[in-house]
């Protein structure tokens, strides 16, 4: 069995900035590449840009610059995004590179020499957007059957690739290689397409109509059809982008990951081009589903395009990566909404994983002087065994199954799945079990009794060891988080080593290691009634304080799970004070947020309050308000808020809380 794993994303058109769809495919490919590296594969992960063709020529013309300068300006928009998202591609291809152009010309010349390219006159219906001709029967009411834009009749002489010649061979290949096109619903789609007669493919465009492309080696009046140029990137990338030509090492590609929109070009055009070049076909072409936004198609005109840079700025790369792969079964369509993203961050990342790390480290600091204790075999119980069993099965069995690919799996149903969301579900099964383990084993009770020391040590060791398993399992999905877990847990792990080449063994954690509790992995995002729609990122200390029994649970969660009552002691922790509004202004781009400067007697504070729908800034100046004075500062829409103004209202703000008589600013409210 080959130990190489060559994975590609589509090369994206540079006619527009990258959006969530591009991020999705690239993040998924990154997760697969990282996992394969962890399991010891020789990975080559290629992504890049499709820089020729009509769309790019038009975008450059619109921008009033030369197409090459336009491409050079756009390329960093993609490259920087991949850095921000921690994409671990081994190479980045741009189709305007002279070496790629030479390789495309070489392929065209080979096909021409083999008489697989011929010239013919053609009249058909042309769709400028899709850059392709349609036949009379394809066109519906004068519209392109693909993008539904108007088509125009064009007559021109062009060069054609004898694609039709390969129809039967392609059908046979798909039939005898069930993993070739995945998921299986997509395979059926392609087979359906191949039921109709396959036409030859026009692989040229007259320069009179389109000049931005690779010149045909045998006719300088033409440039190459952009798809022929683009698909060849999968061969040219390994040929010239690595220090030594590596096509023989990596071809055939293990996996072309694409969106369902470009399945035909890959499954039919690319496969037949490869057959004509007498090269082996890739192992799998996997077409994933489509993202909509709040139930709508994403488009510039709707103004709902999700900017991945903004997502990373606001929520961090890992939260965004996690959401993309957790929310939707890979292969299915999905819907993006801020609400769903924030929901996942709060429930899975902050309350689930972040909490587990935080609780475990708090216990080790409290009850083991910040050092991982030695477990005692005799003190193990069924709870420990269950945790061990689950951790081992998640990492050594479930992950492997979810990531299975054609090279490994003989069974069709498994190989065509790439069940990335199931991998995450399995990992979160362990997160949940870890939190239950901490609840059930109640280390804080064990710590009170000297005779329970061995049990206490065993419990603390087990909880930390489960986190070590999690840090490795999560690395492909959330690499920054794994590094941070490793740092806080004091683990000796090198994620660039093939840690999962064999089974991960329980007990690898070294007793005596000093832990270093740090920032919360994922701050909870609070969408309060006051800040409706705006998000408030809470600092770790706001997330948890130290209640009496379980020192790892926050007051808030005890209130949530209990009777809703708090003690006087808890209430007194909140410092309420009278303050006077000195100035007020709106926070740019927010309907709700006002930035207030308030006088607290011996200090002045800036507070951001979600009262902008109820009050105009001018109405507030000189008013007496009540504030929470000891709330940790937080940023709201990038503006620091050093406290909170009290107001009444269930959903909408009804009115500000004030004090009947004028008191000095800074006076305590009790
Ligand atoms: O087609 N949901 O480039 P492109 C999910 N240059 N994925 C999406 C998406 C969405 N809403 N929108 C885009 C091209 N994608 C050619 C490819 S390859 C030899 C040439 C992703 O910039 C998805 O992977 O239009 C889709 O296939 C790709 O972006 C299309 O990118």
Coordinates of C-alpha atoms and ligand atoms in Angstrom, one line a residue, residues 10-13 19 21-22 24-25 50 227 230-231 233-234 258-262 266 288-291 298, ligand 1:
X10 CA -10.1 23.5 -6.3
X11 CA -7.9 26.4 -7.4
X12 CA -10.1 29.3 -6.7
X13 CA -10.9 32.1 -9.2
X19 CA -15.6 33.7 1.2
X21 CA -17.2 28.5 0.7
X22 CA -13.6 28.7 -0.2
X24 CA -14.8 25.4 3.9
X25 CA -13.1 23.3 1.2
X50 CA -7.1 29.9 -11.1
X227 CA -10.8 24.6 -17.3
X230 CA -6.9 24.8 -14.4
X231 CA -7.3 21.1 -14.1
X233 CA -2.6 22.3 -12.0
X234 CA -3.0 18.9 -10.2
X258 CA -14.3 19.9 -4.7
X259 CA -17.7 21.5 -4.2
X260 CA -20.6 19.9 -5.9
X261 CA -20.7 22.8 -8.4
X262 CA -17.6 21.5 -10.2
X266 CA -13.6 17.0 -12.5
X288 CA -19.0 18.3 -0.7
X289 CA -22.2 20.2 -0.3
X290 CA -23.1 23.9 -0.5
X291 CA -23.4 26.6 2.2
X298 CA -24.9 33.6 -0.8
Ligands
LIG1 O1 -14.8 26.8 -9.6 N1 -20.5 26.3 -0.4 O2 -13.4 28.3 -8.6 P1 -14.3 29.0 -7.6 C1 -19.5 25.4 -0.4 N2 -11.6 28.0 -10.5 N3 -18.4 25.5 -1.1 C2 -18.2 26.6 -1.9 C3 -19.2 27.6 -2.0 C4 -20.4 27.4 -1.1 N4 -21.4 28.3 -1.1 N5 -18.8 28.5 -2.8 C5 -17.6 28.2 -3.3 C6 -13.7 27.4 -9.5 N6 -17.2 27.0 -2.7 C7 -12.6 26.9 -10.4 C8 -12.0 25.6 -9.9 S1 -10.3 23.6 -10.0 C9 -9.3 22.9 -11.1 C10 -10.9 25.0 -10.8 C11 -16.0 26.3 -2.9 O3 -13.5 30.2 -7.1 C12 -16.2 24.9 -3.5 O4 -15.1 24.1 -3.3 O5 -15.7 29.3 -8.2 C13 -16.3 25.1 -4.9 O6 -16.1 24.0 -5.7 C14 -15.2 26.1 -5.2 O7 -15.3 27.0 -4.0 C15 -15.4 27.0 -6.4 O8 -14.5 28.0 -6.4

